[in-house]
């Protein structure tokens, strides 16, 4: 069964909308279903490209994977005049990561605020990416969370309530600065 385009999905959601529903939840559902249907295909079809990217740039290959995964979503958003800021999966610099001590089962949480055609914030889409630092491997499908919050502090507070690990993890830039300082000591 061919998936519905985003426009049709959102129109149907609006027609059947419960007064408590929010557009960001429909958008989150759509993106989540899209990822469920496509993440493994993107990995398989682009295997050689992703392995080459990993061999040349290490973990940056996960960014290549996410760009390939989200490209069709970005096209549909653009057609509708809906804009994620920044593009999915989100701002790497303020993302947070944690996982196994061996680095084989990591997760990074990134997010984007989604704006309507009227440039009003609709909410935030959080992308949770599972990955491995010892080899190029995506051990399970990326997850999507839809939040009503839109400001950085509000998003961080909401995610901190959802995950104690998120709350304890450092933003990438803070973590990286600490890493660089440790190299100088």
PDB file of C-alpha atoms in Angstrom:
ATOM      1  CA  UNK A   1       0.000   0.000   0.000  1.00  0.00           C
ATOM      2  CA  UNK A   2       1.424   3.354  -1.075  1.00  0.00           C
ATOM      3  CA  UNK A   3       1.634   5.865   1.770  1.00  0.00           C
ATOM      4  CA  UNK A   4      -0.455   9.021   1.606  1.00  0.00           C
ATOM      5  CA  UNK A   5       1.283  12.270   0.765  1.00  0.00           C
ATOM      6  CA  UNK A   6       1.710  14.616   3.723  1.00  0.00           C
ATOM      7  CA  UNK A   7      -0.900  17.042   2.338  1.00  0.00           C
ATOM      8  CA  UNK A   8      -3.588  14.329   2.193  1.00  0.00           C
ATOM      9  CA  UNK A   9      -2.586  12.984   5.610  1.00  0.00           C
ATOM     10  CA  UNK A  10      -2.890  16.437   7.226  1.00  0.00           C
ATOM     11  CA  UNK A  11      -6.198  17.200   5.465  1.00  0.00           C
ATOM     12  CA  UNK A  12      -7.683  13.927   6.748  1.00  0.00           C
ATOM     13  CA  UNK A  13      -6.345  14.646  10.224  1.00  0.00           C
ATOM     14  CA  UNK A  14      -7.958  18.083  10.165  1.00  0.00           C
ATOM     15  CA  UNK A  15     -11.330  16.617   9.072  1.00  0.00           C
ATOM     16  CA  UNK A  16     -11.301  14.011  11.865  1.00  0.00           C
ATOM     17  CA  UNK A  17      -9.563  16.189  14.404  1.00  0.00           C
ATOM     18  CA  UNK A  18     -10.612  15.983  17.995  1.00  0.00           C
ATOM     19  CA  UNK A  19     -10.680  19.480  19.488  1.00  0.00           C
ATOM     20  CA  UNK A  20      -7.732  18.496  21.702  1.00  0.00           C
ATOM     21  CA  UNK A  21      -5.512  17.325  18.842  1.00  0.00           C
ATOM     22  CA  UNK A  22      -2.696  19.529  17.674  1.00  0.00           C
ATOM     23  CA  UNK A  23      -1.164  19.735  14.156  1.00  0.00           C
ATOM     24  CA  UNK A  24       2.322  18.896  15.477  1.00  0.00           C
ATOM     25  CA  UNK A  25       1.013  15.522  16.647  1.00  0.00           C
ATOM     26  CA  UNK A  26      -0.278  14.749  13.140  1.00  0.00           C
ATOM     27  CA  UNK A  27       3.039  15.859  11.651  1.00  0.00           C
ATOM     28  CA  UNK A  28       4.913  13.709  14.176  1.00  0.00           C
ATOM     29  CA  UNK A  29       2.731  10.695  13.324  1.00  0.00           C
ATOM     30  CA  UNK A  30       3.350  11.183   9.621  1.00  0.00           C
ATOM     31  CA  UNK A  31       7.129  11.508  10.021  1.00  0.00           C
ATOM     32  CA  UNK A  32       7.205   8.530  12.389  1.00  0.00           C
ATOM     33  CA  UNK A  33       5.248   6.319   9.951  1.00  0.00           C
ATOM     34  CA  UNK A  34       7.463   7.479   7.092  1.00  0.00           C
ATOM     35  CA  UNK A  35      10.613   6.550   9.037  1.00  0.00           C
ATOM     36  CA  UNK A  36       9.166   3.168  10.001  1.00  0.00           C
ATOM     37  CA  UNK A  37       8.508   2.374   6.327  1.00  0.00           C
ATOM     38  CA  UNK A  38      11.769   3.748   4.910  1.00  0.00           C
ATOM     39  CA  UNK A  39      14.735   3.723   7.298  1.00  0.00           C
ATOM     40  CA  UNK A  40      15.955   0.216   6.456  1.00  0.00           C
ATOM     41  CA  UNK A  41      15.472   0.789   2.728  1.00  0.00           C
ATOM     42  CA  UNK A  42      17.569   3.965   2.893  1.00  0.00           C
ATOM     43  CA  UNK A  43      20.308   1.992   4.677  1.00  0.00           C
ATOM     44  CA  UNK A  44      20.181  -0.865   2.152  1.00  0.00           C
ATOM     45  CA  UNK A  45      19.932   1.180  -1.047  1.00  0.00           C
ATOM     46  CA  UNK A  46      22.702   3.567   0.064  1.00  0.00           C
ATOM     47  CA  UNK A  47      24.917   0.988   1.789  1.00  0.00           C
ATOM     48  CA  UNK A  48      28.021   1.632  -0.338  1.00  0.00           C
ATOM     49  CA  UNK A  49      27.658   5.430  -0.125  1.00  0.00           C
ATOM     50  CA  UNK A  50      27.192   5.266   3.657  1.00  0.00           C
ATOM     51  CA  UNK A  51      30.139   2.901   4.170  1.00  0.00           C
ATOM     52  CA  UNK A  52      32.340   5.176   2.046  1.00  0.00           C
ATOM     53  CA  UNK A  53      31.135   8.174   4.083  1.00  0.00           C
ATOM     54  CA  UNK A  54      31.912   6.322   7.323  1.00  0.00           C
ATOM     55  CA  UNK A  55      35.364   5.249   6.135  1.00  0.00           C
ATOM     56  CA  UNK A  56      36.177   8.827   5.076  1.00  0.00           C
ATOM     57  CA  UNK A  57      34.453  10.816   7.830  1.00  0.00           C
ATOM     58  CA  UNK A  58      33.522   8.484  10.667  1.00  0.00           C
ATOM     59  CA  UNK A  59      30.350   9.355  12.545  1.00  0.00           C
ATOM     60  CA  UNK A  60      29.493  12.090  10.022  1.00  0.00           C
ATOM     61  CA  UNK A  61      28.071   9.191   7.967  1.00  0.00           C
ATOM     62  CA  UNK A  62      25.064   9.216  10.303  1.00  0.00           C
ATOM     63  CA  UNK A  63      24.379  12.762   9.120  1.00  0.00           C
ATOM     64  CA  UNK A  64      24.509  11.503   5.534  1.00  0.00           C
ATOM     65  CA  UNK A  65      22.041   8.746   6.440  1.00  0.00           C
ATOM     66  CA  UNK A  66      19.664  11.226   8.091  1.00  0.00           C
ATOM     67  CA  UNK A  67      19.884  13.646   5.157  1.00  0.00           C
ATOM     68  CA  UNK A  68      18.980  10.829   2.759  1.00  0.00           C
ATOM     69  CA  UNK A  69      16.191   9.627   5.054  1.00  0.00           C
ATOM     70  CA  UNK A  70      14.581  13.046   5.502  1.00  0.00           C
ATOM     71  CA  UNK A  71      14.968  14.342   1.925  1.00  0.00           C
ATOM     72  CA  UNK A  72      11.485  13.217   0.756  1.00  0.00           C
ATOM     73  CA  UNK A  73       9.926  14.650   3.939  1.00  0.00           C
ATOM     74  CA  UNK A  74      11.623  18.016   3.330  1.00  0.00           C
ATOM     75  CA  UNK A  75      10.290  18.072  -0.242  1.00  0.00           C
ATOM     76  CA  UNK A  76       6.732  17.501   0.984  1.00  0.00           C
ATOM     77  CA  UNK A  77       7.052  20.148   3.692  1.00  0.00           C
ATOM     78  CA  UNK A  78       8.353  22.652   1.125  1.00  0.00           C
ATOM     79  CA  UNK A  79       5.417  21.928  -1.224  1.00  0.00           C
ATOM     80  CA  UNK A  80       3.018  22.734   1.617  1.00  0.00           C
ATOM     81  CA  UNK A  81       4.913  25.791   2.831  1.00  0.00           C
ATOM     82  CA  UNK A  82       5.608  24.143   6.196  1.00  0.00           C
ATOM     83  CA  UNK A  83       9.159  24.745   7.392  1.00  0.00           C
ATOM     84  CA  UNK A  84      11.229  22.923  10.008  1.00  0.00           C
ATOM     85  CA  UNK A  85      13.892  25.139  11.561  1.00  0.00           C
ATOM     86  CA  UNK A  86      16.566  23.852  11.336  1.00  0.00           C
ATOM     87  CA  UNK A  87      15.932  21.079   8.822  1.00  0.00           C
ATOM     88  CA  UNK A  88      15.309  17.630  10.271  1.00  0.00           C
ATOM     89  CA  UNK A  89      16.816  15.989  12.215  1.00  0.00           C
ATOM     90  CA  UNK A  90      17.779  19.207  14.020  1.00  0.00           C
ATOM     91  CA  UNK A  91      20.680  21.254  15.332  1.00  0.00           C
ATOM     92  CA  UNK A  92      23.630  18.957  16.064  1.00  0.00           C
ATOM     93  CA  UNK A  93      25.344  21.592  18.241  1.00  0.00           C
ATOM     94  CA  UNK A  94      22.579  21.571  20.872  1.00  0.00           C
ATOM     95  CA  UNK A  95      21.798  17.854  20.576  1.00  0.00           C
ATOM     96  CA  UNK A  96      22.520  15.458  23.414  1.00  0.00           C
ATOM     97  CA  UNK A  97      23.932  11.940  23.299  1.00  0.00           C
ATOM     98  CA  UNK A  98      24.454   9.050  25.686  1.00  0.00           C
ATOM     99  CA  UNK A  99      24.718   5.292  25.574  1.00  0.00           C
ATOM    100  CA  UNK A 100      26.806   2.267  26.369  1.00  0.00           C
ATOM    101  CA  UNK A 101      30.349   2.707  27.741  1.00  0.00           C
ATOM    102  CA  UNK A 102      31.658   0.738  24.728  1.00  0.00           C
ATOM    103  CA  UNK A 103      30.015   3.201  22.307  1.00  0.00           C
ATOM    104  CA  UNK A 104      28.075   0.463  20.539  1.00  0.00           C
ATOM    105  CA  UNK A 105      24.544   1.500  21.546  1.00  0.00           C
ATOM    106  CA  UNK A 106      24.248   5.281  21.518  1.00  0.00           C
ATOM    107  CA  UNK A 107      21.342   7.619  21.075  1.00  0.00           C
ATOM    108  CA  UNK A 108      21.386  11.255  20.047  1.00  0.00           C
ATOM    109  CA  UNK A 109      18.351  13.517  20.517  1.00  0.00           C
ATOM    110  CA  UNK A 110      17.997  16.447  18.091  1.00  0.00           C
ATOM    111  CA  UNK A 111      15.024  18.679  17.342  1.00  0.00           C
ATOM    112  CA  UNK A 112      13.481  21.139  14.916  1.00  0.00           C
ATOM    113  CA  UNK A 113      10.706  23.664  15.427  1.00  0.00           C
ATOM    114  CA  UNK A 114       8.039  23.342  12.737  1.00  0.00           C
ATOM    115  CA  UNK A 115       6.478  26.534  11.330  1.00  0.00           C
ATOM    116  CA  UNK A 116       3.148  26.892   9.540  1.00  0.00           C
ATOM    117  CA  UNK A 117       2.633  28.610   6.194  1.00  0.00           C
ATOM    118  CA  UNK A 118       1.905  31.750   8.267  1.00  0.00           C
ATOM    119  CA  UNK A 119       5.313  31.341   9.952  1.00  0.00           C
ATOM    120  CA  UNK A 120       3.684  30.491  13.282  1.00  0.00           C
ATOM    121  CA  UNK A 121       5.430  27.797  15.382  1.00  0.00           C
ATOM    122  CA  UNK A 122       3.342  24.603  15.414  1.00  0.00           C
ATOM    123  CA  UNK A 123       5.577  22.670  17.804  1.00  0.00           C
ATOM    124  CA  UNK A 124       8.779  20.675  17.796  1.00  0.00           C
ATOM    125  CA  UNK A 125       9.747  17.376  16.189  1.00  0.00           C
ATOM    126  CA  UNK A 126      12.441  15.500  18.125  1.00  0.00           C
ATOM    127  CA  UNK A 127      14.477  12.876  16.262  1.00  0.00           C
ATOM    128  CA  UNK A 128      16.136  10.153  18.313  1.00  0.00           C
ATOM    129  CA  UNK A 129      18.915   8.484  16.349  1.00  0.00           C
ATOM    130  CA  UNK A 130      20.384   5.188  17.538  1.00  0.00           C
ATOM    131  CA  UNK A 131      23.921   4.499  16.378  1.00  0.00           C
ATOM    132  CA  UNK A 132      27.258   2.819  17.009  1.00  0.00           C
ATOM    133  CA  UNK A 133      30.634   4.574  17.371  1.00  0.00           C
ATOM    134  CA  UNK A 134      32.697   1.424  16.664  1.00  0.00           C
ATOM    135  CA  UNK A 135      31.292   0.818  13.169  1.00  0.00           C
ATOM    136  CA  UNK A 136      28.598   2.210  10.884  1.00  0.00           C
ATOM    137  CA  UNK A 137      25.464   0.636  12.294  1.00  0.00           C
ATOM    138  CA  UNK A 138      21.955   1.892  13.001  1.00  0.00           C
ATOM    139  CA  UNK A 139      20.766  -0.756  15.494  1.00  0.00           C
ATOM    140  CA  UNK A 140      17.108   0.289  15.475  1.00  0.00           C
ATOM    141  CA  UNK A 141      14.794   2.684  13.750  1.00  0.00           C
ATOM    142  CA  UNK A 142      15.014   6.362  14.601  1.00  0.00           C
ATOM    143  CA  UNK A 143      12.160   7.551  16.834  1.00  0.00           C
ATOM    144  CA  UNK A 144      10.109  10.712  16.588  1.00  0.00           C
ATOM    145  CA  UNK A 145       8.589  12.686  19.450  1.00  0.00           C
ATOM    146  CA  UNK A 146       6.166  15.562  18.859  1.00  0.00           C
ATOM    147  CA  UNK A 147       6.196  18.354  21.425  1.00  0.00           C
ATOM    148  CA  UNK A 148       3.974  21.414  21.758  1.00  0.00           C
ATOM    149  CA  UNK A 149       6.956  23.335  23.192  1.00  0.00           C
ATOM    150  CA  UNK A 150       9.011  25.419  20.758  1.00  0.00           C
ATOM    151  CA  UNK A 151      11.679  27.443  22.583  1.00  0.00           C
ATOM    152  CA  UNK A 152      15.009  25.787  23.376  1.00  0.00           C
ATOM    153  CA  UNK A 153      14.592  26.036  27.164  1.00  0.00           C
ATOM    154  CA  UNK A 154      11.020  24.693  27.015  1.00  0.00           C
ATOM    155  CA  UNK A 155      12.054  21.803  24.733  1.00  0.00           C
ATOM    156  CA  UNK A 156      15.002  20.917  26.991  1.00  0.00           C
ATOM    157  CA  UNK A 157      12.691  20.977  30.043  1.00  0.00           C
ATOM    158  CA  UNK A 158      10.103  18.752  28.315  1.00  0.00           C
ATOM    159  CA  UNK A 159      12.742  16.261  27.141  1.00  0.00           C
ATOM    160  CA  UNK A 160      14.386  16.251  30.578  1.00  0.00           C
ATOM    161  CA  UNK A 161      11.039  15.136  32.029  1.00  0.00           C
ATOM    162  CA  UNK A 162      10.781  12.358  29.421  1.00  0.00           C
ATOM    163  CA  UNK A 163      14.318  11.042  29.933  1.00  0.00           C
ATOM    164  CA  UNK A 164      16.660  11.236  32.938  1.00  0.00           C
ATOM    165  CA  UNK A 165      19.501  10.341  30.517  1.00  0.00           C
ATOM    166  CA  UNK A 166      18.679  13.366  28.375  1.00  0.00           C
ATOM    167  CA  UNK A 167      18.594  15.563  31.459  1.00  0.00           C
ATOM    168  CA  UNK A 168      22.086  14.375  32.515  1.00  0.00           C
ATOM    169  CA  UNK A 169      23.665  14.528  29.046  1.00  0.00           C
ATOM    170  CA  UNK A 170      25.571  17.599  27.894  1.00  0.00           C
ATOM    171  CA  UNK A 171      24.865  19.598  24.757  1.00  0.00           C
ATOM    172  CA  UNK A 172      27.253  18.580  22.003  1.00  0.00           C
ATOM    173  CA  UNK A 173      29.177  21.894  22.032  1.00  0.00           C
ATOM    174  CA  UNK A 174      29.642  21.747  25.820  1.00  0.00           C
ATOM    175  CA  UNK A 175      30.674  18.093  25.664  1.00  0.00           C
ATOM    176  CA  UNK A 176      33.103  18.791  22.814  1.00  0.00           C
ATOM    177  CA  UNK A 177      34.693  21.766  24.592  1.00  0.00           C
ATOM    178  CA  UNK A 178      35.282  19.560  27.643  1.00  0.00           C
ATOM    179  CA  UNK A 179      36.821  16.909  25.404  1.00  0.00           C
ATOM    180  CA  UNK A 180      39.190  19.445  23.811  1.00  0.00           C
ATOM    181  CA  UNK A 181      40.209  20.760  27.249  1.00  0.00           C
ATOM    182  CA  UNK A 182      40.957  17.194  28.377  1.00  0.00           C
ATOM    183  CA  UNK A 183      43.348  16.806  25.463  1.00  0.00           C
ATOM    184  CA  UNK A 184      45.309  19.851  26.591  1.00  0.00           C
ATOM    185  CA  UNK A 185      45.704  18.659  30.188  1.00  0.00           C
TER     186      UNK A 185
END
